[in-house]
Coordinates of N, CA and C in Angstrom, one line a residue:
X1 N 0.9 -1.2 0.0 CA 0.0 0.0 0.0 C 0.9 1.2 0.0
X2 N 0.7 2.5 -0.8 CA 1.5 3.6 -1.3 C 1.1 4.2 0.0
X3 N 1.8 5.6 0.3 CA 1.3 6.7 0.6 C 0.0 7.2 0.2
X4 N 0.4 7.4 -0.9 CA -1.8 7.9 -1.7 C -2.8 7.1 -1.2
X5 N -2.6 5.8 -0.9 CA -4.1 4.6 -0.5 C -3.6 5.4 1.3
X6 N -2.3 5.1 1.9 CA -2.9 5.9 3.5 C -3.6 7.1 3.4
X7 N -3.2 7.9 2.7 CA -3.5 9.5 3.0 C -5.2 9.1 2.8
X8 N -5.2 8.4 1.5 CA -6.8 8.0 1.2 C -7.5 7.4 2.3
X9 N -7.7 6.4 2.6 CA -7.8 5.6 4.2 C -8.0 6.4 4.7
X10 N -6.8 7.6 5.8 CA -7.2 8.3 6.8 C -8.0 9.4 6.4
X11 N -8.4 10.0 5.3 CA -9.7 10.9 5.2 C -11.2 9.7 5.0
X12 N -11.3 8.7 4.5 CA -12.0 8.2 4.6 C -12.2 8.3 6.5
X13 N -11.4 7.3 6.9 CA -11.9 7.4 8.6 C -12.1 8.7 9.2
X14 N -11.9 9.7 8.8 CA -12.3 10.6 9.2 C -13.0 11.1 8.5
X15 N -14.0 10.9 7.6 CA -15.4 11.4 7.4 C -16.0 10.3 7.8
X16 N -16.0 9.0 7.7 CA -16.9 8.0 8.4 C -16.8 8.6 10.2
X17 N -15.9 8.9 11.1 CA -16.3 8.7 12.3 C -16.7 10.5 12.6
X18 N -16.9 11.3 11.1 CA -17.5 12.5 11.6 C -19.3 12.3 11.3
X19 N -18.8 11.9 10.5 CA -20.8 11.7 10.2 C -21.3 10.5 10.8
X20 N -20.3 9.8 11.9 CA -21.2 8.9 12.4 C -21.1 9.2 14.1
X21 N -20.2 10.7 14.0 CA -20.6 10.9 15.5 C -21.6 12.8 15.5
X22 N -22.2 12.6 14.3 CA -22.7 13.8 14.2 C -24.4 13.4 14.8
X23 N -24.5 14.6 14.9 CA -26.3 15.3 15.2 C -27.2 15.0 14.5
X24 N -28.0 14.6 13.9 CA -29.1 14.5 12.8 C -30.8 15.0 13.6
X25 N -31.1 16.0 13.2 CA -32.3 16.3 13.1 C -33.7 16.6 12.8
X26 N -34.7 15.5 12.9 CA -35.7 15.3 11.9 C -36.5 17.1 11.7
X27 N -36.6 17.6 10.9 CA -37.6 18.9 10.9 C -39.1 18.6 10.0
X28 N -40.3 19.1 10.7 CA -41.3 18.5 10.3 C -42.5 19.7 9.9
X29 N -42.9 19.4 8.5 CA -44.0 20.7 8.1 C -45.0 19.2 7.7
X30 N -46.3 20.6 8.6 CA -47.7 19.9 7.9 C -47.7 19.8 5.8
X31 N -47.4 21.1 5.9 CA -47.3 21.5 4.1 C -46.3 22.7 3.9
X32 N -46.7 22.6 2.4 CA -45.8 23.4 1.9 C -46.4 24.4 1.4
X33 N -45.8 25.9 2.2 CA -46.6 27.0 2.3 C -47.0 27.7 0.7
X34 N -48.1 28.0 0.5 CA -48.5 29.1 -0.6 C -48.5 30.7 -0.7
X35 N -47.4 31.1 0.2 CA -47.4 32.4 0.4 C -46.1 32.4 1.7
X36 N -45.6 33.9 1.2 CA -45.1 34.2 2.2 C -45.2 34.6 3.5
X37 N -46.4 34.8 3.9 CA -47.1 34.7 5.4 C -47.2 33.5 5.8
X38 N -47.4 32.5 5.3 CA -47.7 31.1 5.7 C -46.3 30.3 6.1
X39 N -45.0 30.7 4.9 CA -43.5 30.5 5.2 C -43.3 31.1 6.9
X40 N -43.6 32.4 7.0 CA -42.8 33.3 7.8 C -43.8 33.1 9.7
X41 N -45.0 32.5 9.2 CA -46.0 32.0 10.5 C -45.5 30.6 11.1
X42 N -44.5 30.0 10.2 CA -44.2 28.6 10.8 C -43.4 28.7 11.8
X43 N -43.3 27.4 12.7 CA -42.5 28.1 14.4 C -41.5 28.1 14.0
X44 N -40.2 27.3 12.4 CA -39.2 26.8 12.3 C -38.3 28.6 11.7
X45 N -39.3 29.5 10.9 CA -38.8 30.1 10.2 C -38.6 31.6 11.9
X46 N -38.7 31.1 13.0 CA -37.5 32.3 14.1 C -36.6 31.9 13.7
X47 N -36.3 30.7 12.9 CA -34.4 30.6 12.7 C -33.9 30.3 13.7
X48 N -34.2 29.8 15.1 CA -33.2 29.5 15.8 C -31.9 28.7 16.3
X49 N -32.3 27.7 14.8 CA -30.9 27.1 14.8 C -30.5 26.5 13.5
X50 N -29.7 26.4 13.0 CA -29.2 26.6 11.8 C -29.6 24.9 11.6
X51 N -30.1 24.1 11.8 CA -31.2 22.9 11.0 C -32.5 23.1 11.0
X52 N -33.3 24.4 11.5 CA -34.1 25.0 11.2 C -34.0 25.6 9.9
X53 N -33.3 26.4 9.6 CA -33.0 27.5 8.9 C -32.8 26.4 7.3
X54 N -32.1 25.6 7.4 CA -31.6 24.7 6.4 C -32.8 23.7 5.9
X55 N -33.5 23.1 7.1 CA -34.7 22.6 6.5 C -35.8 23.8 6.2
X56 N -35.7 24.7 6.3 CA -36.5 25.8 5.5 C -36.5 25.9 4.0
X57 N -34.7 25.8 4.1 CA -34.3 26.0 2.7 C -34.8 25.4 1.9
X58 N -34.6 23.9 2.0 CA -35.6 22.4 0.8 C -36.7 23.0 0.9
X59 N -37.3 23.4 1.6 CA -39.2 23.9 1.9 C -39.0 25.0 0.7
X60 N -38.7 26.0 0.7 CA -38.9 27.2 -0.2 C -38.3 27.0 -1.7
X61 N -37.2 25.8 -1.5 CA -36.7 25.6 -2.9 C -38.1 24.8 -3.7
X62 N -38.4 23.9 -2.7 CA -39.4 23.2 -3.5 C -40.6 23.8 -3.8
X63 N -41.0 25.1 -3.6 CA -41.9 26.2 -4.2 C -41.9 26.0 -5.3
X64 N -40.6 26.4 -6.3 CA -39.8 27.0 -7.4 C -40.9 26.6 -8.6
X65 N -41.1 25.0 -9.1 CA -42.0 24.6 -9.8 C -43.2 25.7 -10.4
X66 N -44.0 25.7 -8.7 CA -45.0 26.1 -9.0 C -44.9 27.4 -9.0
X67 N -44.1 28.3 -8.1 CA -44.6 29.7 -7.9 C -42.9 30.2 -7.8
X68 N -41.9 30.7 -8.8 CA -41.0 31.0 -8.8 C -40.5 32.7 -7.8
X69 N -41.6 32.9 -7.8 CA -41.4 34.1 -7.3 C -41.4 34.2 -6.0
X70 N -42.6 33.4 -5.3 CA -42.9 32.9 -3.8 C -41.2 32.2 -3.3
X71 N -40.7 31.4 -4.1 CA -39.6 30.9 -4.0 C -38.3 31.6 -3.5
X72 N -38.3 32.8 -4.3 CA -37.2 33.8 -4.1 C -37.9 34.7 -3.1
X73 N -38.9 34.9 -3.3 CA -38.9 35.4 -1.4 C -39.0 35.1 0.0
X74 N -39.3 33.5 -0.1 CA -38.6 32.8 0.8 C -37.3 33.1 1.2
X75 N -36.5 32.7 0.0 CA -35.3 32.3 0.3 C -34.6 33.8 0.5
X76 N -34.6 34.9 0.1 CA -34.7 36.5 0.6 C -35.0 36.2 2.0
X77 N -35.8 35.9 2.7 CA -36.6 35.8 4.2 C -35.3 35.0 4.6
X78 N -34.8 33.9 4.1 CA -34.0 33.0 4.8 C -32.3 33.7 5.1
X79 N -32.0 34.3 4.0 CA -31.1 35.3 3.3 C -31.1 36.8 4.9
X80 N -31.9 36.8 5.3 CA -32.1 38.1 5.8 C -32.1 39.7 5.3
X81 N -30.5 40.3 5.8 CA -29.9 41.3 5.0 C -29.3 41.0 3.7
X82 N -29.2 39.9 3.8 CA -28.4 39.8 1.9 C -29.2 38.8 1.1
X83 N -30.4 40.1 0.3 CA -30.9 39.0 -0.4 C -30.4 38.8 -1.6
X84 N -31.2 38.0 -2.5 CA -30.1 37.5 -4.0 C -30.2 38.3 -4.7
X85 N -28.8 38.4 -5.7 CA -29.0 39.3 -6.6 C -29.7 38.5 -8.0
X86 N -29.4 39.1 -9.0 CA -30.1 38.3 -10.2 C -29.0 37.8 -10.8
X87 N -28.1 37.6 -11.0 CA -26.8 36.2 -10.6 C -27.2 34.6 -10.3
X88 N -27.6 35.4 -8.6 CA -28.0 34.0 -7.9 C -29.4 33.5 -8.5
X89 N -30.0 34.4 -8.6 CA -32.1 33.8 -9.1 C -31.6 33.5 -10.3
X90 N -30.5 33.7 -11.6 CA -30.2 33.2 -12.6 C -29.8 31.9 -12.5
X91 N -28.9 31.4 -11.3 CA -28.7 30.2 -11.0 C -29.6 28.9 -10.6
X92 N -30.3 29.7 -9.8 CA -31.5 29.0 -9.5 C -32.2 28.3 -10.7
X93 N -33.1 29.6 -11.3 CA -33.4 28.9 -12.6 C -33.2 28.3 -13.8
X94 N -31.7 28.0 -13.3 CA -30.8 27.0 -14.4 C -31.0 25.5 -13.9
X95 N -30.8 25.3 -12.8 CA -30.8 24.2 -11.9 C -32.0 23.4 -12.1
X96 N -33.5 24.4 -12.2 CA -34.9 23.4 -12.2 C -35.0 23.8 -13.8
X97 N -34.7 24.2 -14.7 CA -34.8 24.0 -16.3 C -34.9 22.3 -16.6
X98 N -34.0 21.2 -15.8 CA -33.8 20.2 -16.3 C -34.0 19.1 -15.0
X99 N -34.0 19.4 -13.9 CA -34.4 18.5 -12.9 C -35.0 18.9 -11.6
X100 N -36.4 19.3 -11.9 CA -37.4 20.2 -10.8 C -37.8 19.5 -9.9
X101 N -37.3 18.6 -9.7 CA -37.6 17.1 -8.9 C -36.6 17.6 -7.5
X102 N -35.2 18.0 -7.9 CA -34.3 17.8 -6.6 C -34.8 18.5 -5.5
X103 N -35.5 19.3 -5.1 CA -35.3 19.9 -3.9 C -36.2 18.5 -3.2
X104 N -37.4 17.8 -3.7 CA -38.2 17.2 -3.4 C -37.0 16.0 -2.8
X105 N -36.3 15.5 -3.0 CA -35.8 14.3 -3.0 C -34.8 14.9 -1.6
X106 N -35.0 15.8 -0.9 CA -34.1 16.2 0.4 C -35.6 15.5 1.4
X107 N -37.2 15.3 0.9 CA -37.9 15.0 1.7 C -37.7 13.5 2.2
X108 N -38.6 13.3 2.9 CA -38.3 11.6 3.8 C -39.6 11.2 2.7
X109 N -39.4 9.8 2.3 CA -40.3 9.1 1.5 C -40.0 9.1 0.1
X110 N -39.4 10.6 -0.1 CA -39.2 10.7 -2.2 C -37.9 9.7 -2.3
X111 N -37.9 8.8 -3.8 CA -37.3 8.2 -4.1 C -37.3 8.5 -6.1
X112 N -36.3 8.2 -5.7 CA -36.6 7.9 -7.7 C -37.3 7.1 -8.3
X113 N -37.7 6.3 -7.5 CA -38.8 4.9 -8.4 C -40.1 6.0 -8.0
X114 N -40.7 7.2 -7.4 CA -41.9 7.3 -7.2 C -42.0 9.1 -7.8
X115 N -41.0 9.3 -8.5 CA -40.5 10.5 -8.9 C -40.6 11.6 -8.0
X116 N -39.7 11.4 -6.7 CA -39.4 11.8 -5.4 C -40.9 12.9 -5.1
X117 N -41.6 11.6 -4.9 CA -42.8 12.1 -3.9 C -43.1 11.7 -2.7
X118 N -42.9 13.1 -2.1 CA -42.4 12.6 -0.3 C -44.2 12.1 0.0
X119 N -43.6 11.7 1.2 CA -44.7 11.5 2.2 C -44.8 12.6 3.3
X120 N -46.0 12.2 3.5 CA -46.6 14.0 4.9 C -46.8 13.2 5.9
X121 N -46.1 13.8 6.6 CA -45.8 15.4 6.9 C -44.5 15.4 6.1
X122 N -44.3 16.4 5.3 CA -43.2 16.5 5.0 C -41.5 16.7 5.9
X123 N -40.9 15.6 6.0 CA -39.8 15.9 7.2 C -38.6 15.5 6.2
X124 N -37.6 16.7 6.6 CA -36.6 16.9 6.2 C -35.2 16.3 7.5
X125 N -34.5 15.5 6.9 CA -33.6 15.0 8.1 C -32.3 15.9 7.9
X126 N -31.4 16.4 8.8 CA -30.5 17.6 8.8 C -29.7 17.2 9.8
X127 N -28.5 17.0 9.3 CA -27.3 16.6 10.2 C -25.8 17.5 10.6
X128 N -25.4 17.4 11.6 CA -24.3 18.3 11.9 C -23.1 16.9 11.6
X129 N -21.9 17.7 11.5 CA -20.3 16.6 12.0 C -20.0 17.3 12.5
X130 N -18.4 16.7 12.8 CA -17.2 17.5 13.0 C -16.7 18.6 12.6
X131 N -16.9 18.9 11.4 CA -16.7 19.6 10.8 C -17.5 21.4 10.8
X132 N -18.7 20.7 11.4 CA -19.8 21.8 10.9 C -19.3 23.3 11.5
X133 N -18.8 23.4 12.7 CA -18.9 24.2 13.4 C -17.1 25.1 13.6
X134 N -16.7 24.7 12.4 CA -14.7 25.0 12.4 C -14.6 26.6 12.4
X135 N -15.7 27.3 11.8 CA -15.9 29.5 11.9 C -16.9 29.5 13.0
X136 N -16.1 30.3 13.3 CA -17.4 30.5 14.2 C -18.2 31.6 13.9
X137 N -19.3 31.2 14.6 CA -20.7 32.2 13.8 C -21.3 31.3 12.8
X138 N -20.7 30.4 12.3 CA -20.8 29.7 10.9 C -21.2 28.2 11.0
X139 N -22.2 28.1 10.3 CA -22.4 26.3 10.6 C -22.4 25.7 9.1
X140 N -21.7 24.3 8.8 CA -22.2 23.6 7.6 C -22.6 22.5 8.1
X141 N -23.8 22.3 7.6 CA -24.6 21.3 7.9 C -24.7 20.6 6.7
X142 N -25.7 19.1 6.8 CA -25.4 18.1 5.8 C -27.2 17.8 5.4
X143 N -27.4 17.2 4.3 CA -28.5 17.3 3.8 C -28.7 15.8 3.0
X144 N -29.6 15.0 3.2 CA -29.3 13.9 2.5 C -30.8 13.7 1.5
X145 N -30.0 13.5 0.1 CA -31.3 13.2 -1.2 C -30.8 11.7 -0.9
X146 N -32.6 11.4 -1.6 CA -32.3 10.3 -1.8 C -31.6 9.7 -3.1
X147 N -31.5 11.0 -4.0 CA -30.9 10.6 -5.4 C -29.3 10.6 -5.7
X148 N -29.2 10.7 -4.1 CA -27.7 10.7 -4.6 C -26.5 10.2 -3.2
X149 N -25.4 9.5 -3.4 CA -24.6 9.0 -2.4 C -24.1 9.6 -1.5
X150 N -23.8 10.8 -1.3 CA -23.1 12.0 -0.3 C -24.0 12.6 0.1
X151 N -23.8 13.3 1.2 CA -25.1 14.7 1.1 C -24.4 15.5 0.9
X152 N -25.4 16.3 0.5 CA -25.5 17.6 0.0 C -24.7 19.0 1.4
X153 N -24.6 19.8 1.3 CA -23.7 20.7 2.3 C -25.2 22.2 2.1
X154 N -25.1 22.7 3.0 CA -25.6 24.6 3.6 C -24.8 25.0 4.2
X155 N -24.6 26.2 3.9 CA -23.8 26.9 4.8 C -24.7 28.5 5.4
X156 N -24.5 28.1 6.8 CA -25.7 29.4 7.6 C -24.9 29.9 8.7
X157 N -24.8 31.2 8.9 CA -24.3 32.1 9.6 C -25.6 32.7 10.6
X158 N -24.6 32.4 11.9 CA -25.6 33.4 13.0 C -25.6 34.6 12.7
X159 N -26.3 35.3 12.6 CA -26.5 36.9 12.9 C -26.8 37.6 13.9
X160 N -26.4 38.6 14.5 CA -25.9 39.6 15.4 C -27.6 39.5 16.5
X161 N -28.5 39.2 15.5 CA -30.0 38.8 16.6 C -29.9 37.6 16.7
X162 N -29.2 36.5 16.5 CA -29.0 34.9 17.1 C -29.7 33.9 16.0
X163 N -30.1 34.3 14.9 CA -30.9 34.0 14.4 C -29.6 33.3 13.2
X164 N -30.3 32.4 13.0 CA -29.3 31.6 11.7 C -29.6 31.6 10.0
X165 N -29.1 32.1 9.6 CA -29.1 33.0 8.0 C -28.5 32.0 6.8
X166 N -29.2 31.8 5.9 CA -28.9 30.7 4.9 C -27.5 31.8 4.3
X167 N -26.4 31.2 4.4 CA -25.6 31.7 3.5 C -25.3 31.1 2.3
X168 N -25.5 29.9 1.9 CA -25.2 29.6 0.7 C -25.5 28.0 0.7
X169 N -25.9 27.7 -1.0 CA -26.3 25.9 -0.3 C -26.0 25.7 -1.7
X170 N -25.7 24.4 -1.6 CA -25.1 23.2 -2.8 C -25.8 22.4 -2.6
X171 N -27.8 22.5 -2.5 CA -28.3 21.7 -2.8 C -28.9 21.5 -4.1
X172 N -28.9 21.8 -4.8 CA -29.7 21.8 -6.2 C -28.5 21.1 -7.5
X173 N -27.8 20.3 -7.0 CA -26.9 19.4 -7.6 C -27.9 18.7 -8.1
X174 N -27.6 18.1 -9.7 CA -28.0 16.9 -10.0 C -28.4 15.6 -9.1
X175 N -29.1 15.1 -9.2 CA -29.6 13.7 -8.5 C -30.1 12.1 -9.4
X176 N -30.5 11.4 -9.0 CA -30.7 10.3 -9.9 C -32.1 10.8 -10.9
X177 N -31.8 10.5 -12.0 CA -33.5 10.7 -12.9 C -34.1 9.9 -12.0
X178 N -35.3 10.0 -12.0 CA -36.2 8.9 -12.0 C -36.5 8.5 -13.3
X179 N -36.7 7.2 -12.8 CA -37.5 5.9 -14.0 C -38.1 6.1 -15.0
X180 N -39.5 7.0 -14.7 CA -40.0 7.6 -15.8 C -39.4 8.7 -16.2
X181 N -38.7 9.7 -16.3 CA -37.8 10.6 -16.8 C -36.9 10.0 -17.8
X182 N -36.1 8.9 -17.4 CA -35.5 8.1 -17.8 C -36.1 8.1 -19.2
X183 N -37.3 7.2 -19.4 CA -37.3 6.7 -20.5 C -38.5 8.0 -21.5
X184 N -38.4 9.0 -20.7 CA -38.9 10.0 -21.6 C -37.8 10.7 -22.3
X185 N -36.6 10.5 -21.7 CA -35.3 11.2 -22.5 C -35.1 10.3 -23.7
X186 N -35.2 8.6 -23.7 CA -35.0 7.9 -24.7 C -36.0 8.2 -25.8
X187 N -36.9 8.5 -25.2 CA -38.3 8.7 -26.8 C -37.7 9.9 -27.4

């Protein structure tokens, strides 16, 4: 065994014994709000801890489909003082041009055999490591699709009222097609 398979090895064991001595916690919505008064009435959106704030995030991404606009003012509300410019909402709607399915597949139940249709209550699972907590003020938390082998990463900053502020997320990565998608691309 080389140098390169150790060095490999010991980051392996050290992301297996950080994600398996991390936090995970379930976050749970009746539904998925039609307005931004219904987002901002829920107990999760005080923000008071950055797996709140993060399971907000999947909640408001998965707007986007239906109401693109409801979507970006969510995620503005989540954003606090820095909301998006037209850069980031350009990004956005590059991401569901071709797979509007992903934010759904952060829910508990969606799978790709059922073209990630969660089950209700809608609950989002949200996990801390080792790692999450290295800035302070700063959390990366971890996000798991079902369409895909890693999770996904958020990054949320406390703000000066205690409240925890979506700073940036690398959830809207590609994920597995689903089945029927699949064989709509072949026709």
């Amino acid at each position: 065994m080389g140098l390169l398979d150790n060095i490999k090895n010991a980051v392996n064991d050290v992301v297996k014994t950080a994600q398996a001595t991390g936090k995970t916690e379930e976050i749970v919505f009746d539904h998925i709000p039609g307005s931004l008064e219904e987002f901002t009435a829920l107990p999760q959106a005080e923000m008071a801890t950055p797996f709140e704030t993060a399971a907000l995030t999947v909640l408001a991404l998965s707007t986007y489909p239906k109401d693109k606009d409801l979507c970006y003012a969510m995620l503005d509300y989540l954003r606090g003082a820095r909301p998006m410019n037209n850069v980031e909402r350009h990004l956005i709607a590059d991401h569901f041009t071709q797979q509007s399915y992903i934010p759904r597949s952060y829910f508990q139940g969606a799978i790709p055999e059922n073209d990630y249709t969660p089950t209700e209550p809608y609950t989002v699972r949200v996990s801390d490591d080792q790692m999450s907590y290295v800035n302070n003020g700063h959390a990366t938390l971890n996000l798991k699709s079902s369409g895909a082998e890693s999770p996904r990463k958020i990054n949320l900053r406390k703000g000066e009222d205690d409240k925890w502020y979506l700073w940036e997320q690398f959830l809207l990565v590609g994920v597995e097609v689903p089945p029927e998608k699949k064989m709509e691309e072949r026709i």
